[in-house]
mmCIF file of C-alpha atoms and ligand atoms in Angstrom:
data_model
loop_
_atom_site.group_PDB
_atom_site.id
_atom_site.type_symbol
_atom_site.label_atom_id
_atom_site.label_comp_id
_atom_site.label_asym_id
_atom_site.label_seq_id
_atom_site.Cartn_x
_atom_site.Cartn_y
_atom_site.Cartn_z
ATOM 1 C CA MET A 850 85.651 -61.190 10.937
ATOM 2 C CA GLY A 851 86.235 -62.234 14.560
ATOM 3 C CA GLY A 852 88.968 -64.505 13.228
ATOM 4 C CA VAL A 853 91.060 -61.722 11.764
ATOM 5 C CA ARG A 854 90.487 -59.484 14.795
ATOM 6 C CA ASP A 855 91.611 -62.226 17.176
ATOM 7 C CA ALA A 856 94.609 -63.055 15.010
ATOM 8 C CA VAL A 857 95.703 -59.387 14.904
ATOM 9 C CA ALA A 858 95.123 -59.116 18.660
ATOM 10 C CA ALA A 859 97.399 -62.130 19.151
ATOM 11 C CA LEU A 860 100.113 -60.512 17.003
ATOM 12 C CA ARG A 861 99.857 -57.347 19.071
ATOM 13 C CA ALA A 862 99.932 -59.277 22.327
ATOM 14 C CA ALA A 863 103.174 -60.815 21.074
ATOM 15 C CA GLY A 864 104.545 -57.275 20.757
ATOM 16 C CA CYS A 865 104.277 -56.990 16.949
ATOM 17 C CA THR A 866 103.522 -53.780 15.088
ATOM 18 C CA VAL A 867 101.048 -54.422 12.271
ATOM 19 C CA ALA A 868 101.079 -53.023 8.717
ATOM 20 C CA PHE A 869 97.983 -53.464 6.572
ATOM 21 C CA VAL A 870 97.721 -53.602 2.758
ATOM 22 C CA PRO A 871 94.150 -53.353 1.419
ATOM 23 C CA THR A 872 93.684 -54.746 -2.110
ATOM 24 C CA MET A 873 91.029 -56.003 -4.482
ATOM 25 C CA GLY A 874 93.153 -59.025 -5.408
ATOM 26 C CA ALA A 875 94.289 -60.074 -8.901
ATOM 27 C CA LEU A 876 97.668 -59.297 -7.403
ATOM 28 C CA HIS A 877 100.603 -58.095 -9.489
ATOM 29 C CA GLU A 878 104.076 -56.800 -8.764
ATOM 30 C CA GLY A 879 102.645 -53.413 -7.705
ATOM 31 C CA HIS A 880 100.638 -55.005 -4.904
ATOM 32 C CA LEU A 881 103.549 -57.237 -3.901
ATOM 33 C CA THR A 882 105.801 -54.186 -3.648
ATOM 34 C CA LEU A 883 103.328 -52.757 -1.116
ATOM 35 C CA VAL A 884 103.513 -56.035 0.832
ATOM 36 C CA ARG A 885 107.327 -55.895 0.818
ATOM 37 C CA ARG A 886 107.255 -52.319 2.078
ATOM 38 C CA ALA A 887 104.806 -53.359 4.788
ATOM 39 C CA ARG A 888 107.171 -56.132 5.864
ATOM 40 C CA ALA A 889 110.076 -53.711 5.975
ATOM 41 C CA ILE A 890 108.313 -51.210 8.257
ATOM 42 C CA ALA A 891 106.352 -53.460 10.629
ATOM 43 C CA ASP A 892 106.715 -56.789 12.417
ATOM 44 C CA ALA A 893 103.579 -58.340 10.934
ATOM 45 C CA VAL A 894 101.704 -57.844 7.659
ATOM 46 C CA VAL A 895 97.974 -58.192 7.068
ATOM 47 C CA VAL A 896 96.632 -58.116 3.486
ATOM 48 C CA SER A 897 92.953 -57.867 2.586
ATOM 49 C CA ILE A 898 91.461 -59.055 -0.685
ATOM 50 C CA PHE A 899 87.973 -57.731 -1.268
ATOM 51 C CA VAL A 900 86.299 -56.547 -4.467
ATOM 52 C CA ASN A 901 84.122 -53.935 -2.818
ATOM 53 C CA PRO A 902 80.716 -53.673 -4.518
ATOM 54 C CA LEU A 903 80.103 -50.289 -2.884
ATOM 55 C CA GLN A 904 82.798 -48.566 -4.959
ATOM 56 C CA PHE A 905 81.576 -49.830 -8.341
ATOM 57 C CA GLY A 906 78.865 -47.916 -10.201
ATOM 58 C CA ALA A 907 76.075 -49.390 -12.305
ATOM 59 C CA GLY A 908 77.512 -50.590 -15.617
ATOM 60 C CA GLU A 909 81.083 -50.789 -14.287
ATOM 61 C CA ASP A 910 83.210 -53.942 -14.181
ATOM 62 C CA LEU A 911 82.239 -55.378 -10.755
ATOM 63 C CA ASP A 912 81.095 -58.713 -12.196
ATOM 64 C CA ARG A 913 84.019 -59.217 -14.525
ATOM 65 C CA TYR A 914 86.706 -57.779 -12.237
ATOM 66 C CA PRO A 915 89.478 -60.445 -12.199
ATOM 67 C CA ARG A 916 89.331 -62.763 -9.202
ATOM 68 C CA THR A 917 92.390 -64.996 -8.757
ATOM 69 C CA LEU A 918 92.250 -65.925 -5.075
ATOM 70 C CA ASP A 919 94.314 -69.123 -5.237
ATOM 71 C CA SER A 920 97.269 -67.574 -7.007
ATOM 72 C CA ASP A 921 96.944 -64.434 -4.824
ATOM 73 C CA LEU A 922 97.221 -66.576 -1.688
ATOM 74 C CA GLY A 923 100.257 -68.346 -3.131
ATOM 75 C CA ALA A 924 101.975 -65.039 -3.932
ATOM 76 C CA LEU A 925 101.216 -63.649 -0.462
ATOM 77 C CA ALA A 926 102.558 -66.804 1.211
ATOM 78 C CA ARG A 927 105.783 -66.440 -0.791
ATOM 79 C CA GLU A 928 106.036 -62.779 0.301
ATOM 80 C CA GLY A 929 105.642 -63.802 3.935
ATOM 81 C CA ALA A 930 102.317 -62.048 4.640
ATOM 82 C CA ASP A 931 101.232 -63.096 8.137
ATOM 83 C CA LEU A 932 97.484 -62.881 7.609
ATOM 84 C CA VAL A 933 95.156 -62.627 4.606
ATOM 85 C CA PHE A 934 91.627 -61.338 5.131
ATOM 86 C CA ALA A 935 89.400 -62.222 2.163
ATOM 87 C CA PRO A 936 85.830 -61.658 3.328
ATOM 88 C CA THR A 937 82.671 -62.200 1.303
ATOM 89 C CA ALA A 938 80.351 -59.288 0.483
ATOM 90 C CA ASP A 939 77.839 -60.742 2.972
ATOM 91 C CA GLU A 940 80.438 -60.700 5.726
ATOM 92 C CA MET A 941 81.343 -57.090 4.990
ATOM 93 C CA TYR A 942 77.772 -55.924 4.422
ATOM 94 C CA PRO A 943 75.554 -58.218 6.537
ATOM 95 C CA TYR A 944 72.599 -55.818 6.236
ATOM 96 C CA GLY A 945 72.963 -55.455 2.470
ATOM 97 C CA ALA A 946 72.923 -51.744 1.692
ATOM 98 C CA VAL A 947 74.760 -49.611 4.236
ATOM 99 C CA GLU A 948 72.780 -47.163 6.353
ATOM 100 C CA THR A 949 75.922 -45.227 7.300
ATOM 101 C CA ASN A 950 78.840 -44.371 5.091
ATOM 102 C CA VAL A 951 81.883 -42.145 4.750
ATOM 103 C CA THR A 952 81.332 -39.348 2.252
ATOM 104 C CA ALA A 953 84.236 -37.786 0.416
ATOM 105 C CA GLY A 954 84.071 -33.993 0.133
ATOM 106 C CA HIS A 955 84.517 -31.797 -2.934
ATOM 107 C CA VAL A 956 87.729 -33.463 -4.120
ATOM 108 C CA GLY A 957 85.851 -36.757 -4.220
ATOM 109 C CA THR A 958 83.578 -35.325 -6.927
ATOM 110 C CA LEU A 959 86.476 -34.402 -9.253
ATOM 111 C CA TYR A 960 88.465 -36.447 -11.830
ATOM 112 C CA GLU A 961 87.829 -40.121 -10.938
ATOM 113 C CA GLY A 962 84.857 -39.012 -8.863
ATOM 114 C CA ALA A 963 83.334 -37.118 -11.799
ATOM 115 C CA SER A 964 83.562 -40.178 -14.038
ATOM 116 C CA ARG A 965 82.625 -42.630 -11.291
ATOM 117 C CA PRO A 966 80.001 -40.938 -9.070
ATOM 118 C CA GLY A 967 79.965 -42.459 -5.585
ATOM 119 C CA HIS A 968 83.219 -44.346 -6.158
ATOM 120 C CA PHE A 969 85.170 -42.559 -3.461
ATOM 121 C CA ASP A 970 82.358 -42.750 -0.889
ATOM 122 C CA GLY A 971 82.342 -46.519 -1.428
ATOM 123 C CA MET A 972 86.129 -46.712 -1.281
ATOM 124 C CA LEU A 973 86.413 -44.618 1.901
ATOM 125 C CA THR A 974 83.605 -46.559 3.559
ATOM 126 C CA VAL A 975 85.241 -49.930 2.963
ATOM 127 C CA VAL A 976 88.673 -48.594 3.943
ATOM 128 C CA ALA A 977 87.198 -47.259 7.205
ATOM 129 C CA LYS A 978 85.528 -50.627 7.843
ATOM 130 C CA LEU A 979 88.764 -52.493 7.102
ATOM 131 C CA PHE A 980 90.731 -50.149 9.390
ATOM 132 C CA HIS A 981 88.278 -50.916 12.211
ATOM 133 C CA ILE A 982 88.412 -54.663 11.606
ATOM 134 C CA VAL A 983 92.202 -54.925 11.290
ATOM 135 C CA ARG A 984 93.228 -51.996 13.519
ATOM 136 C CA PRO A 985 96.724 -51.688 12.010
ATOM 137 C CA ASP A 986 99.503 -49.361 13.128
ATOM 138 C CA ILE A 987 100.318 -48.520 9.507
ATOM 139 C CA ALA A 988 98.276 -48.787 6.288
ATOM 140 C CA VAL A 989 100.134 -49.030 2.975
ATOM 141 C CA PHE A 990 98.750 -47.600 -0.283
ATOM 142 C CA GLY A 991 100.113 -47.116 -3.812
ATOM 143 C CA GLN A 992 100.722 -43.719 -5.415
ATOM 144 C CA LYS A 993 99.218 -45.249 -8.579
ATOM 145 C CA ASP A 994 95.825 -44.198 -7.162
ATOM 146 C CA ALA A 995 96.863 -40.655 -6.271
ATOM 147 C CA GLN A 996 93.356 -39.286 -5.657
ATOM 148 C CA GLN A 997 92.605 -42.271 -3.425
ATOM 149 C CA VAL A 998 95.786 -41.533 -1.448
ATOM 150 C CA PHE A 999 94.765 -37.888 -1.023
ATOM 151 C CA LEU A 1000 91.273 -38.819 0.139
ATOM 152 C CA VAL A 1001 92.398 -41.594 2.506
ATOM 153 C CA ARG A 1002 94.953 -39.230 4.060
ATOM 154 C CA ARG A 1003 92.215 -36.632 4.522
ATOM 155 C CA MET A 1004 89.816 -39.171 6.030
ATOM 156 C CA VAL A 1005 92.520 -40.259 8.482
ATOM 157 C CA ALA A 1006 93.202 -36.616 9.412
ATOM 158 C CA ASP A 1007 89.572 -35.461 9.419
ATOM 159 C CA LEU A 1008 88.337 -38.403 11.510
ATOM 160 C CA ASN A 1009 91.455 -38.824 13.695
ATOM 161 C CA VAL A 1010 91.928 -42.426 12.610
ATOM 162 C CA PRO A 1011 94.744 -43.754 14.820
ATOM 163 C CA LEU A 1012 97.215 -45.077 12.259
ATOM 164 C CA ALA A 1013 100.027 -43.926 9.972
ATOM 165 C CA ILE A 1014 99.826 -43.957 6.169
ATOM 166 C CA GLU A 1015 102.712 -45.217 4.052
ATOM 167 C CA ILE A 1016 102.808 -44.580 0.296
ATOM 168 C CA VAL A 1017 104.690 -46.667 -2.287
ATOM 169 C CA PRO A 1018 105.659 -45.213 -5.701
ATOM 170 C CA THR A 1019 103.906 -46.575 -8.791
ATOM 171 C CA VAL A 1020 105.368 -49.845 -10.078
ATOM 172 C CA ARG A 1021 105.585 -49.970 -13.877
ATOM 173 C CA GLU A 1022 106.162 -52.493 -16.633
ATOM 174 C CA PRO A 1023 109.551 -52.084 -18.351
ATOM 175 C CA ASP A 1024 107.926 -50.023 -21.135
ATOM 176 C CA GLY A 1025 106.336 -47.604 -18.662
ATOM 177 C CA LEU A 1026 102.768 -48.897 -18.372
ATOM 178 C CA ALA A 1027 101.619 -48.639 -14.757
ATOM 179 C CA MET A 1028 100.790 -52.096 -13.411
ATOM 180 C CA SER A 1029 97.076 -52.587 -12.837
ATOM 181 C CA SER A 1030 94.749 -55.534 -12.344
ATOM 182 C CA ARG A 1031 92.745 -54.076 -15.238
ATOM 183 C CA ASN A 1032 95.686 -54.471 -17.650
ATOM 184 C CA ARG A 1033 94.515 -58.099 -17.964
ATOM 185 C CA TYR A 1034 91.545 -56.828 -19.959
ATOM 186 C CA LEU A 1035 93.817 -55.464 -22.720
ATOM 187 C CA ASP A 1036 94.507 -57.371 -25.920
ATOM 188 C CA ALA A 1037 97.844 -56.895 -27.741
ATOM 189 C CA ASP A 1038 96.667 -53.768 -29.585
ATOM 190 C CA GLY A 1039 95.138 -52.328 -26.447
ATOM 191 C CA ARG A 1040 98.306 -53.036 -24.513
ATOM 192 C CA ARG A 1041 100.317 -50.951 -27.031
ATOM 193 C CA THR A 1042 97.688 -48.203 -27.069
ATOM 194 C CA ALA A 1043 97.675 -48.046 -23.274
ATOM 195 C CA LEU A 1044 101.233 -46.691 -23.411
ATOM 196 C CA ALA A 1045 99.685 -43.327 -24.292
ATOM 197 C CA LEU A 1046 99.115 -42.691 -20.578
ATOM 198 C CA SER A 1047 102.713 -43.104 -19.425
ATOM 199 C CA GLU A 1048 103.953 -41.372 -22.590
ATOM 200 C CA ALA A 1049 101.687 -38.407 -21.790
ATOM 201 C CA LEU A 1050 103.137 -38.228 -18.294
ATOM 202 C CA ALA A 1051 106.690 -38.398 -19.629
ATOM 203 C CA ALA A 1052 105.884 -35.598 -22.107
ATOM 204 C CA ALA A 1053 104.377 -33.565 -19.250
ATOM 205 C CA GLY A 1054 107.545 -34.032 -17.203
ATOM 206 C CA ALA A 1055 109.762 -33.013 -20.108
ATOM 207 C CA ALA A 1056 107.721 -29.811 -20.648
ATOM 208 C CA ALA A 1057 107.394 -28.951 -16.938
ATOM 209 C CA GLY A 1058 109.995 -26.180 -17.078
ATOM 210 C CA ASP A 1059 107.933 -24.378 -19.753
ATOM 211 C CA GLY A 1060 104.807 -23.999 -17.620
ATOM 212 C CA LEU A 1061 101.286 -25.341 -17.404
ATOM 213 C CA ASP A 1062 100.072 -24.661 -20.961
ATOM 214 C CA GLU A 1063 103.057 -26.460 -22.478
ATOM 215 C CA VAL A 1064 102.645 -29.364 -20.070
ATOM 216 C CA LEU A 1065 99.019 -29.834 -21.042
ATOM 217 C CA ALA A 1066 99.690 -29.431 -24.774
ATOM 218 C CA GLU A 1067 102.620 -31.863 -24.795
ATOM 219 C CA ALA A 1068 100.793 -34.441 -22.696
ATOM 220 C CA ALA A 1069 97.665 -34.237 -24.854
ATOM 221 C CA GLY A 1070 99.906 -34.683 -27.902
ATOM 222 C CA ALA A 1071 100.871 -38.175 -26.717
ATOM 223 C CA PHE A 1072 97.267 -39.242 -27.237
ATOM 224 C CA GLY A 1073 97.376 -38.089 -30.845
ATOM 225 C CA ASP A 1074 100.017 -40.766 -31.537
ATOM 226 C CA HIS A 1075 97.591 -43.593 -30.708
ATOM 227 C CA ASP A 1076 94.284 -44.744 -32.188
ATOM 228 C CA GLY A 1077 91.584 -46.453 -30.164
ATOM 229 C CA ILE A 1078 92.021 -44.441 -26.993
ATOM 230 C CA GLU A 1079 89.591 -41.967 -25.514
ATOM 231 C CA LEU A 1080 90.985 -39.416 -23.077
ATOM 232 C CA ASP A 1081 88.768 -38.932 -20.016
ATOM 233 C CA TYR A 1082 90.735 -36.264 -18.147
ATOM 234 C CA LEU A 1083 94.186 -34.764 -18.141
ATOM 235 C CA VAL A 1084 94.759 -32.286 -15.337
ATOM 236 C CA VAL A 1085 97.588 -30.817 -13.285
ATOM 237 C CA VAL A 1086 96.774 -30.523 -9.597
ATOM 238 C CA ASP A 1087 98.356 -29.049 -6.502
ATOM 239 C CA PRO A 1088 99.252 -32.111 -4.412
ATOM 240 C CA THR A 1089 98.409 -30.293 -1.167
ATOM 241 C CA THR A 1090 94.808 -29.446 -2.180
ATOM 242 C CA PHE A 1091 94.247 -31.760 -5.145
ATOM 243 C CA LEU A 1092 92.668 -28.810 -6.972
ATOM 244 C CA PRO A 1093 93.816 -27.808 -10.483
ATOM 245 C CA VAL A 1094 96.830 -25.495 -10.413
ATOM 246 C CA ASP A 1095 96.431 -21.938 -11.705
ATOM 247 C CA ASP A 1096 98.097 -20.594 -14.824
ATOM 248 C CA GLY A 1097 101.593 -19.504 -13.938
ATOM 249 C CA ALA A 1098 101.880 -21.918 -11.015
ATOM 250 C CA THR A 1099 105.388 -23.116 -10.202
ATOM 251 C CA GLY A 1100 106.767 -25.900 -8.018
ATOM 252 C CA ARG A 1101 105.670 -29.435 -7.390
ATOM 253 C CA ALA A 1102 102.462 -30.546 -9.078
ATOM 254 C CA THR A 1103 100.808 -33.846 -9.935
ATOM 255 C CA VAL A 1104 99.624 -34.721 -13.446
ATOM 256 C CA LEU A 1105 96.555 -36.975 -13.443
ATOM 257 C CA VAL A 1106 95.403 -38.850 -16.504
ATOM 258 C CA ALA A 1107 92.562 -41.276 -17.222
ATOM 259 C CA ALA A 1108 91.609 -42.824 -20.541
ATOM 260 C CA ARG A 1109 89.530 -45.603 -21.969
ATOM 261 C CA VAL A 1110 91.115 -48.248 -24.208
ATOM 262 C CA GLY A 1111 88.269 -50.299 -25.637
ATOM 263 C CA GLY A 1112 86.168 -51.172 -22.614
ATOM 264 C CA THR A 1113 89.039 -50.699 -20.180
ATOM 265 C CA ARG A 1114 89.434 -47.579 -18.072
ATOM 266 C CA LEU A 1115 93.030 -46.870 -17.054
ATOM 267 C CA ILE A 1116 94.498 -44.209 -14.767
ATOM 268 C CA ASP A 1117 98.012 -42.990 -14.093
ATOM 269 C CA ASN A 1118 99.773 -39.992 -12.566
ATOM 270 C CA ALA A 1119 103.208 -38.464 -12.061
ATOM 271 C CA ASP A 1120 104.733 -35.654 -10.062
ATOM 272 C CA ILE A 1121 106.385 -32.834 -11.997
ATOM 273 C CA GLU A 1122 108.201 -29.622 -11.076
ATOM 274 C CA LEU A 1123 106.502 -26.715 -12.863
ATOM 275 C CA GLY A 1124 108.934 -23.963 -13.887
HETATM 276 P P1 AMP B 1564 93.680 -52.360 -5.983
HETATM 277 O O1 AMP B 1564 93.788 -53.843 -5.807
HETATM 278 O O2 AMP B 1564 93.710 -51.917 -7.396
HETATM 279 O O3 AMP B 1564 92.572 -51.762 -5.166
HETATM 280 O O4 AMP B 1564 95.011 -51.776 -5.362
HETATM 281 C C1 AMP B 1564 95.387 -52.061 -4.039
HETATM 282 C C2 AMP B 1564 96.560 -51.180 -3.650
HETATM 283 O O5 AMP B 1564 97.645 -51.433 -4.537
HETATM 284 C C3 AMP B 1564 96.238 -49.682 -3.769
HETATM 285 O O6 AMP B 1564 96.847 -48.995 -2.691
HETATM 286 C C4 AMP B 1564 96.858 -49.323 -5.090
HETATM 287 O O7 AMP B 1564 97.230 -47.973 -5.192
HETATM 288 C C5 AMP B 1564 98.089 -50.218 -5.077
HETATM 289 N N1 AMP B 1564 98.587 -50.409 -6.439
HETATM 290 C C6 AMP B 1564 97.907 -50.873 -7.517
HETATM 291 N N2 AMP B 1564 98.684 -50.854 -8.614
HETATM 292 C C7 AMP B 1564 99.880 -50.359 -8.224
HETATM 293 C C8 AMP B 1564 101.116 -50.072 -8.899
HETATM 294 N N3 AMP B 1564 101.264 -50.287 -10.198
HETATM 295 N N4 AMP B 1564 102.130 -49.557 -8.170
HETATM 296 C C9 AMP B 1564 101.986 -49.308 -6.836
HETATM 297 N N5 AMP B 1564 100.856 -49.561 -6.150
HETATM 298 C C10 AMP B 1564 99.823 -50.075 -6.832
#
């Protein structure tokens, strides 16, 4: 902990601006795109790798979450990351359970928060801790986790956290599947089935000019084309409030989707222009 603080302090003393990329490891091209963006907008890049127990619920995949530290470190060295912070759970939570945490508000109880109670409190708490440890000028997040982006932005605004937030668009496989560490859980059938999410978003985009009902109907239809997938939520939200848009809404909106393929929960989202 002191090590990373001192190292960042030394970078700052050398006149470097610092961009920070928090991750849970099992790095893929999506993460590495965040690292490249960080390098482009700051003098020095710090990446954290920490599978945060606080944001996993009972019965979720904390124990089997992929951990690939050696290859992650190799990839980050190739990308020119200046510092990697990969603490243990004991280092991050020396007292075990936290006595103090960051609590997401109403939006944190919706969508991902409804399916994963406490997830966003755990996420915001570790992000706040990491911000205090690293003290970056800029923190870089992926649009892939749109609700996370909304909530981190709000935490930064609500608590006057002194840094800027930079968002990177979702990086996809050539066939449209959003890259995710959890894609490793999918077998060949599951991998094909998982395309329902990006297909639903494409259908939503194509129907956007026809209004909300058409968007929802067309997007839901994409799930009918696949077996072995269970839709969790499909919702169109106002990106400024993250609340569901009203019937007849027009303008920019964000479609959120989550589904379960076998034991694997996948999420995706896309912006559309409602007509
Ligand atoms: P994770 O390791 O899943 O916690 O993700 C760490 C960061 O990488 C978060 O800001 C994610 O939104 C971002 N990220 C994950 N997958 C992608 C992707 N496919 N495209 C862009 N960013 C991503």
